[in-house]
Coordinates of C-alpha atoms in Angstrom, one line a residue:
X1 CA -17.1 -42.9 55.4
X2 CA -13.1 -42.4 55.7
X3 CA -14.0 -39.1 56.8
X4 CA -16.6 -39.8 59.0
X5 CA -14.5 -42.2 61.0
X6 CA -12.2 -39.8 61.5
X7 CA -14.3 -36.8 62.8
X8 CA -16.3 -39.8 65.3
X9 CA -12.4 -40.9 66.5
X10 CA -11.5 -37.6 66.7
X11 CA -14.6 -36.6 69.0
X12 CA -14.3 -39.5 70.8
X13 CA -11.0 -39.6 71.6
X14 CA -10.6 -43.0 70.3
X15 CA -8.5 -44.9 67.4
X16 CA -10.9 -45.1 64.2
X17 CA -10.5 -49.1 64.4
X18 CA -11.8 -49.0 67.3
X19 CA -15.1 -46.6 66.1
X20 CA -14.8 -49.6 63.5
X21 CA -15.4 -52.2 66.0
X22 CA -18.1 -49.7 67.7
X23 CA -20.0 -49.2 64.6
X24 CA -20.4 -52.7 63.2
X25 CA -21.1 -54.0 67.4
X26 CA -18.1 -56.1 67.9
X27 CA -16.9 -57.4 71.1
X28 CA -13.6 -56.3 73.0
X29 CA -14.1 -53.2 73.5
X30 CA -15.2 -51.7 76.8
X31 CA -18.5 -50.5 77.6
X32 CA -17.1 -46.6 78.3
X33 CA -15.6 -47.2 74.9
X34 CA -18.6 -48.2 73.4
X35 CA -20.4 -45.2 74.9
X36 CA -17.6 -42.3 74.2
X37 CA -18.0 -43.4 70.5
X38 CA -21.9 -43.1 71.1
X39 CA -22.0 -40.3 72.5
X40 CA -19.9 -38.7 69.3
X41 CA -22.1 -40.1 66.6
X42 CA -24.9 -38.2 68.5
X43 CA -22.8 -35.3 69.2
X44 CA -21.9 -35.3 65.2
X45 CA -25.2 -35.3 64.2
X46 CA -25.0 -39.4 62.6
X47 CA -27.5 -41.7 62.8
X48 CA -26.4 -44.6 64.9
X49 CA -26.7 -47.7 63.0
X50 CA -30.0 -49.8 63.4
X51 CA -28.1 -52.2 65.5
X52 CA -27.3 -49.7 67.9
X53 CA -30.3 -47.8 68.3
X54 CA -31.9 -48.5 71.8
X55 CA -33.1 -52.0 72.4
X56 CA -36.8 -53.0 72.3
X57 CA -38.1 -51.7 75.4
X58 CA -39.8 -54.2 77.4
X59 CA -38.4 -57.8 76.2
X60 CA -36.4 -59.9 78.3
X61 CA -34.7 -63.3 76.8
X62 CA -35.6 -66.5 79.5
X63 CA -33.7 -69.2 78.0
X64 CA -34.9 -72.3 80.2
X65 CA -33.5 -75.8 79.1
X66 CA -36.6 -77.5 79.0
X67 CA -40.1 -77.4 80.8
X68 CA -40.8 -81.7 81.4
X69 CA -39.4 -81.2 84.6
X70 CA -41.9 -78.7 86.2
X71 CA -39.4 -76.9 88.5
X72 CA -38.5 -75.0 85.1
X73 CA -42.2 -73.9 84.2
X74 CA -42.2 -72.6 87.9
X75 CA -39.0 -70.7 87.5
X76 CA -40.6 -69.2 84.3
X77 CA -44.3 -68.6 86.0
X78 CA -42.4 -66.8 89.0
X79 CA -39.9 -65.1 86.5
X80 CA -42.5 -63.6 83.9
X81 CA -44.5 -62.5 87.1
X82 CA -41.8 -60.8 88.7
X83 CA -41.0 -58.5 85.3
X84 CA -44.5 -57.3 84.7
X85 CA -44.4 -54.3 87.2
X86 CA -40.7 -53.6 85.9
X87 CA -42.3 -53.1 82.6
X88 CA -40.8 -56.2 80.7
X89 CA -42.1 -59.4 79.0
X90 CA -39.9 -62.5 78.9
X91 CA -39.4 -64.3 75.5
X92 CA -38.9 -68.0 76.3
X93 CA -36.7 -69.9 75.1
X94 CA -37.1 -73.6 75.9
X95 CA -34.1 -76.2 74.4
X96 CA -34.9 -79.9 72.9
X97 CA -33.1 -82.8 72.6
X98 CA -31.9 -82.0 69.0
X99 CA -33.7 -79.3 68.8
X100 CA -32.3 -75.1 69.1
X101 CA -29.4 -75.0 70.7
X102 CA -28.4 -72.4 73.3
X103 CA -26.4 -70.3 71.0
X104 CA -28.8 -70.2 68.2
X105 CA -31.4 -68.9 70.9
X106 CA -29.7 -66.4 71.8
X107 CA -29.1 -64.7 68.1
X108 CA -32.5 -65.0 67.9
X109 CA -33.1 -62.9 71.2
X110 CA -30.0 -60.5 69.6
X111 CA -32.2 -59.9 66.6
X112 CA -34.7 -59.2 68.8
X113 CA -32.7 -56.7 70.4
X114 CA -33.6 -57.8 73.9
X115 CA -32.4 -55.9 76.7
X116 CA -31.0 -58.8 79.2
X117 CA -30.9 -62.5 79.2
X118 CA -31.9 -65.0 82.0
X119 CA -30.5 -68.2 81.9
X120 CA -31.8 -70.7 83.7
X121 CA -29.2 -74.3 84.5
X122 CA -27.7 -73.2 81.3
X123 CA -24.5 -73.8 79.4
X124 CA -22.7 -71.9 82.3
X125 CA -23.8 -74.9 84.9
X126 CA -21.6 -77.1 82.5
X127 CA -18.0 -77.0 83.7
X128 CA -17.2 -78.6 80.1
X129 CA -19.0 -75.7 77.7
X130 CA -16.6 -72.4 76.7
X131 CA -18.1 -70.1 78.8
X132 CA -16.6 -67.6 76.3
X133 CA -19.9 -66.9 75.0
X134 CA -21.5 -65.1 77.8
X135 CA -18.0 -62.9 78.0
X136 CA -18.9 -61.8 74.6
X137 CA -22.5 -61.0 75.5
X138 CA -21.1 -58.8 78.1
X139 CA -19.0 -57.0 76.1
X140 CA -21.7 -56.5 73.4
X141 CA -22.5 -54.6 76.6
X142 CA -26.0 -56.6 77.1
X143 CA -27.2 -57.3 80.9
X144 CA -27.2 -61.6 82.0
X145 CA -28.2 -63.1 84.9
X146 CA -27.4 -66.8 85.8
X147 CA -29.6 -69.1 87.7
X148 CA -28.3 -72.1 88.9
X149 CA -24.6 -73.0 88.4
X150 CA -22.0 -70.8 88.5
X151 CA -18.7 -69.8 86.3
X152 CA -15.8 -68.2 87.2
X153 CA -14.4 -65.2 86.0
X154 CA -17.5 -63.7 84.3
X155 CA -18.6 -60.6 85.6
X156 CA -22.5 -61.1 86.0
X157 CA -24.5 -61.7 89.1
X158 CA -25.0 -65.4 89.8
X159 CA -28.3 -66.6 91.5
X160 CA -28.3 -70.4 93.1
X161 CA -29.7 -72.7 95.6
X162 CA -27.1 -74.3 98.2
X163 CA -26.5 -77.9 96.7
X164 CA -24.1 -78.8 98.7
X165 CA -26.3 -77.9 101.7
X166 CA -29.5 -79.6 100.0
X167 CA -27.5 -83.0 100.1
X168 CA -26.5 -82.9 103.6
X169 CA -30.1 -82.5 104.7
X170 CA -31.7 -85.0 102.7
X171 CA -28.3 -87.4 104.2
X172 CA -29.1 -85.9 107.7
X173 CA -33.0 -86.9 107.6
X174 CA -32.5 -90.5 106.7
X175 CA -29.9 -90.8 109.0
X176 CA -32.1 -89.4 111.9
X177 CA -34.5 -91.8 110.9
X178 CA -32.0 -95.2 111.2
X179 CA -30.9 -95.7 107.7
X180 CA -27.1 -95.9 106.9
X181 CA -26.6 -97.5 103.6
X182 CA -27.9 -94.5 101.8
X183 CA -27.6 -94.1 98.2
X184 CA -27.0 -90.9 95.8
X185 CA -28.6 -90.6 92.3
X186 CA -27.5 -87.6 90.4
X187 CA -26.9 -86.3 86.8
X188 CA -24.1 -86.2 85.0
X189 CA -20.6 -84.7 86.9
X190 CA -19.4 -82.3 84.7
X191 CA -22.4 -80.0 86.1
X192 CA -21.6 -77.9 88.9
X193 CA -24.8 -78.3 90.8
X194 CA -23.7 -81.9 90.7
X195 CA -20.7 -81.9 91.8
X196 CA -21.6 -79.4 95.0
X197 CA -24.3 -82.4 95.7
X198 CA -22.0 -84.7 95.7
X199 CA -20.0 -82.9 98.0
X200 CA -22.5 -82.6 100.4
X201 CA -23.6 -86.1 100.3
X202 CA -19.8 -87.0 101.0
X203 CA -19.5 -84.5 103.5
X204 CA -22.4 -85.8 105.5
X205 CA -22.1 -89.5 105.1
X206 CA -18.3 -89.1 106.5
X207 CA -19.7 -87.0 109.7
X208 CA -23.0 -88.6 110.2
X209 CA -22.3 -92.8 109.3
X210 CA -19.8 -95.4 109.4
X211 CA -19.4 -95.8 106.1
X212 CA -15.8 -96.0 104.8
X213 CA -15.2 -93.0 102.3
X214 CA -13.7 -95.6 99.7
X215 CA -17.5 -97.4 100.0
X216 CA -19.2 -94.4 98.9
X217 CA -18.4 -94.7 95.3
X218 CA -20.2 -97.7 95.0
X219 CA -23.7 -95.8 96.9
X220 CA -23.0 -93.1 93.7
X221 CA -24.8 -93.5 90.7
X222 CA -24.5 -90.5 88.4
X223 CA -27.2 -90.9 85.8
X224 CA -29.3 -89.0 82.9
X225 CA -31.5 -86.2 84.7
X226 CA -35.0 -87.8 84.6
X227 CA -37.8 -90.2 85.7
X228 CA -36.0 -93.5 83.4
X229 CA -32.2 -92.2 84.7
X230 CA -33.3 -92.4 88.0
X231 CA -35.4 -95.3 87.6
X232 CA -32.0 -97.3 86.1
X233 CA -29.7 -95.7 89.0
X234 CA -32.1 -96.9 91.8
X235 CA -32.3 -100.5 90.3
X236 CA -28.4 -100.5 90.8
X237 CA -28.3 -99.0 94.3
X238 CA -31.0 -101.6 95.5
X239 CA -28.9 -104.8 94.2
X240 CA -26.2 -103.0 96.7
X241 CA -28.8 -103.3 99.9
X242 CA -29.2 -99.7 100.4
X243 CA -32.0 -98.2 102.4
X244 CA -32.6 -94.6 101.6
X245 CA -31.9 -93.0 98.3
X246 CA -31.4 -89.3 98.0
X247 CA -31.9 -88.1 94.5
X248 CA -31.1 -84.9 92.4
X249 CA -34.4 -84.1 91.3
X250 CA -37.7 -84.8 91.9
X251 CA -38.2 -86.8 88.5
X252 CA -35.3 -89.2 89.7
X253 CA -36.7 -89.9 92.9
X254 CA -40.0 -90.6 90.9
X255 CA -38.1 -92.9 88.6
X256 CA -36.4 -94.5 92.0
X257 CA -39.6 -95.4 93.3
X258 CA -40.9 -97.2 90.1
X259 CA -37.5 -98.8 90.6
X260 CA -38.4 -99.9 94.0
X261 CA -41.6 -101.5 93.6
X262 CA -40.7 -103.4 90.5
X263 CA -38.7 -104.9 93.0
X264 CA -41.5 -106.0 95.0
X265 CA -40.9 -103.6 97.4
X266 CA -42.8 -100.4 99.5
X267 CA -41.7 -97.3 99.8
X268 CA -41.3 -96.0 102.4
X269 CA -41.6 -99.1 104.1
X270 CA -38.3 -101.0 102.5
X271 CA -36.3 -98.1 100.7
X272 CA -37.3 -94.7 102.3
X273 CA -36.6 -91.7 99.3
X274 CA -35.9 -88.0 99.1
X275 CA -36.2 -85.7 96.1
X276 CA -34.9 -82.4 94.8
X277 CA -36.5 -79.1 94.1
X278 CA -40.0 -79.2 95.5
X279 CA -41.9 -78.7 92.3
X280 CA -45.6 -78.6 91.4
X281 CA -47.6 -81.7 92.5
X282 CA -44.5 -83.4 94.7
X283 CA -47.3 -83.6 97.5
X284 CA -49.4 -85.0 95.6
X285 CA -47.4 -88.1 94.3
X286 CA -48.0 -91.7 95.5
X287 CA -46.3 -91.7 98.3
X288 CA -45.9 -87.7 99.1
X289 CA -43.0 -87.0 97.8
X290 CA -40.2 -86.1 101.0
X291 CA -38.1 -84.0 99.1
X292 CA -35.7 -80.8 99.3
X293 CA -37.5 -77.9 98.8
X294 CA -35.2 -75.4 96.3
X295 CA -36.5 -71.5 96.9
X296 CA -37.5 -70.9 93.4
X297 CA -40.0 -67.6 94.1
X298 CA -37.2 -66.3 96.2
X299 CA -34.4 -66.8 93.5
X300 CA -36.8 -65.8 90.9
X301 CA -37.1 -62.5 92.6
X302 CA -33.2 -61.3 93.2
X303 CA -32.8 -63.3 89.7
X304 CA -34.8 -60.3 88.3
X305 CA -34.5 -57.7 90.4
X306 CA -30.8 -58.2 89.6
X307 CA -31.0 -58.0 85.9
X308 CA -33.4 -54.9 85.7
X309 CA -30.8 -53.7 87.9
X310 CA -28.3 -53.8 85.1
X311 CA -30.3 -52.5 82.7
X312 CA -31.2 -49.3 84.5
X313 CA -27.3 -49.0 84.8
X314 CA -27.3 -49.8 88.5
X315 CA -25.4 -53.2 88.1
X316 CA -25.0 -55.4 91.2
X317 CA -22.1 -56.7 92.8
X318 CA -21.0 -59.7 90.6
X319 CA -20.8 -62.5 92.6
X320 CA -22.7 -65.9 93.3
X321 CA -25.7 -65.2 95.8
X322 CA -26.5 -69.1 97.7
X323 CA -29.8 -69.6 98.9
X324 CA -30.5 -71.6 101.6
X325 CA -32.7 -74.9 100.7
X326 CA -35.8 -76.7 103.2
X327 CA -36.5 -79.8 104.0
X328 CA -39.9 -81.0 103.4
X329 CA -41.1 -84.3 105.5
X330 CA -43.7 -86.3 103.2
X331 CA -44.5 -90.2 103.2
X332 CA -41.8 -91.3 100.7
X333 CA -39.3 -91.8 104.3
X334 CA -40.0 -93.5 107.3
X335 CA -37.7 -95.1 109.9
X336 CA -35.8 -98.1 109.0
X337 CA -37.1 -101.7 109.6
X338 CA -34.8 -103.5 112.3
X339 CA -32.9 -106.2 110.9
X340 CA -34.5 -109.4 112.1
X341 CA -32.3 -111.6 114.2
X342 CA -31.1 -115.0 113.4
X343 CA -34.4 -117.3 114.4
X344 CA -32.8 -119.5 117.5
X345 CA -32.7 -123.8 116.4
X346 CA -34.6 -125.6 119.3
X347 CA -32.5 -128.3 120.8
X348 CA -33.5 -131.3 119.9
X349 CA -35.2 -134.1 121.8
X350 CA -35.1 -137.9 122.1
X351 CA -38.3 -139.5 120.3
X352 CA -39.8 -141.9 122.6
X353 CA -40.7 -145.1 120.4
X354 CA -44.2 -145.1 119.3
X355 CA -46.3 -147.6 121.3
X356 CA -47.0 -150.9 119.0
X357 CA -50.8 -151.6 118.6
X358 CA -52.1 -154.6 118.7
X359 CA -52.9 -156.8 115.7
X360 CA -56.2 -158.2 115.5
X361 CA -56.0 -161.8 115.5

């Protein structure tokens, strides 16, 4: 084996630690390194080790991080559509509260010797995960593409929808409609798509309101992602008079209108709300959802096109590509009731004395 290292080094034009590191697929070394020593076990004659032998043509690793919500199923429908004429199947890979993590899913996809990795509002949407782990996919080398949420300083395209943006419409559409005491509801803000929504929702308010910038804190809730998270944020907002919510998810908004009409109260006719994402059955809700549609076929598409890209060796430019969200009018908004003005007292009058009736004798 001493010798072997040698002649591969040797051929290669490399130091035989790092044929070691090669051999035994290792991270931290680059991917012309990687292929020089390659190329010199094939060169030589050697068998490359069954760990480096070509990957399973024609599986793809989709690692979504649940499917309740349906905007994920739709991301995996569109996804799984989009590979079939490339040639590749996805294996999916959906997390559980306490269930596989992340990590573990991917090892599993390793063993399958995938070819790339889609991940879908992963562990790179989560500005408090080591993001280390996707460096050291790249450097296995193995293609990844992103979706939703973005990470600096890892060189692998990035495909997302314009939070920031999707806030300021939703803000801009209940403010063109009267309301000014408008609400957010939002996960949790160590996520970036958070934190770009709540930018926008800032951004908005400030331009489009007169609400004080130090009020604004007490219109955010920042809750668990989901119908009861929303459902609890809303009930909060709604002690605070507001009039329009604009939530970060379909699911909340659902969860904001059970809020609402525990209350005794209509939407839209007391609290007008606005979703996120647009998925399956939104226009079907009680009332139609009004929500902000998030381009998933579109995403779905580049998301794809982007990682077959990088397998065939033609590897795009790696950056974050925004797209552009829609706003989609339903009956969950309407404009604001007028504030009823203070009922005027009549003045009052003298009362003339009540005529005395005569007593029968």
């Amino acid at each position: 084996m001493r010798a072997r290292l040698s002649d591969i080094a040797q051929q290669a034009e490399v130091s035989e630690a790092t044929v070691s590191r090669v051999l035994n697929d290792r991270p931290g070394v680059a991917p012309e390194t990687r292929q020089a020593v390659l190329t010199a076990l094939d060169v030589l004659g050697y068998e490359r080790p069954a760990r480096l032998r070509k990957r399973s043509a024609g599986l793809v690793g989709l690692v979504v991080p649940e499917l309740d919500n349906p905007i994920f199923p739709a991301f995996a429908q569109i996804i799984e559509s989009a590979l079939a004429p490339t040639g590749y199947t996805p294996v999916l890979c959906t997390q559980t509260p306490g269930g596989v993590r992340e990590d573990e899913y991917v090892e599993m996809l390793l063993d399958r010797q995938v070819s790339g990795i889609v991940f879908v509002s992963g562990l790179h949407a989560d500005t408090a995960a080591d993001h280390d782990r996707y460096r050291t996919l790249l450097a296995r080398p193995l293609p990844i593409v992103m979706i939703n949420g973005y990470a600096p300083g890892i060189p692998a395209p990035f495909v997302s929808c314009d939070d920031r943006e999707s806030a300021e419409l939703a803000v801009a559409h209940l403010v063109a409609l009267g309301h000014r005491r408008i609400g957010l509801i939002t996960g949790p803000d160590r996520f970036v798509p958070v934190q770009r929504k709540v930018a926008g929702y800032k951004a908005a308010m400030g331009r489009l309101t007169d609400i004080a910038e130090d009020e604004l804190a007490d219109l955010t809730e920042l809750s668990l992602f989901g119908v009861e998270g929303g459902e609890a944020a809303a009930g909060r907002l709604i002690e605070r008079g507001v009039t329009g919510l604009v939530c970060g998810s379909d699911l909340m908004a659902l969860g904001a209108i059970r809020a609402a009409r525990q209350r005794g109260l209509s939407v839209p006719g007391d609290i007008s709300v606005v979703g996120y994402d647009d998925s399956p059955l939104m226009a079907f809700t009680d009332p139609p959802l009004t929500t902000v549609r998030q381009p998933v076929a579109a995403m779905a598409v580049a998301a794809v096109r982007a990682l077959v890209d990088e397998i065939n060796g033609h590897p795009s430019p790696n950056s974050e590509y925004l797209f552009r969200p829609e706003l989609v009018v339903r009956g969950s908004t309407a404009v604001t009731r007028p504030v009823d003005p203070p009922k005027r007292q009549r003045p009052a009058t003298p009362s003339s004395p009540t005529p005395s009736l005569p007593i029968p004798a």
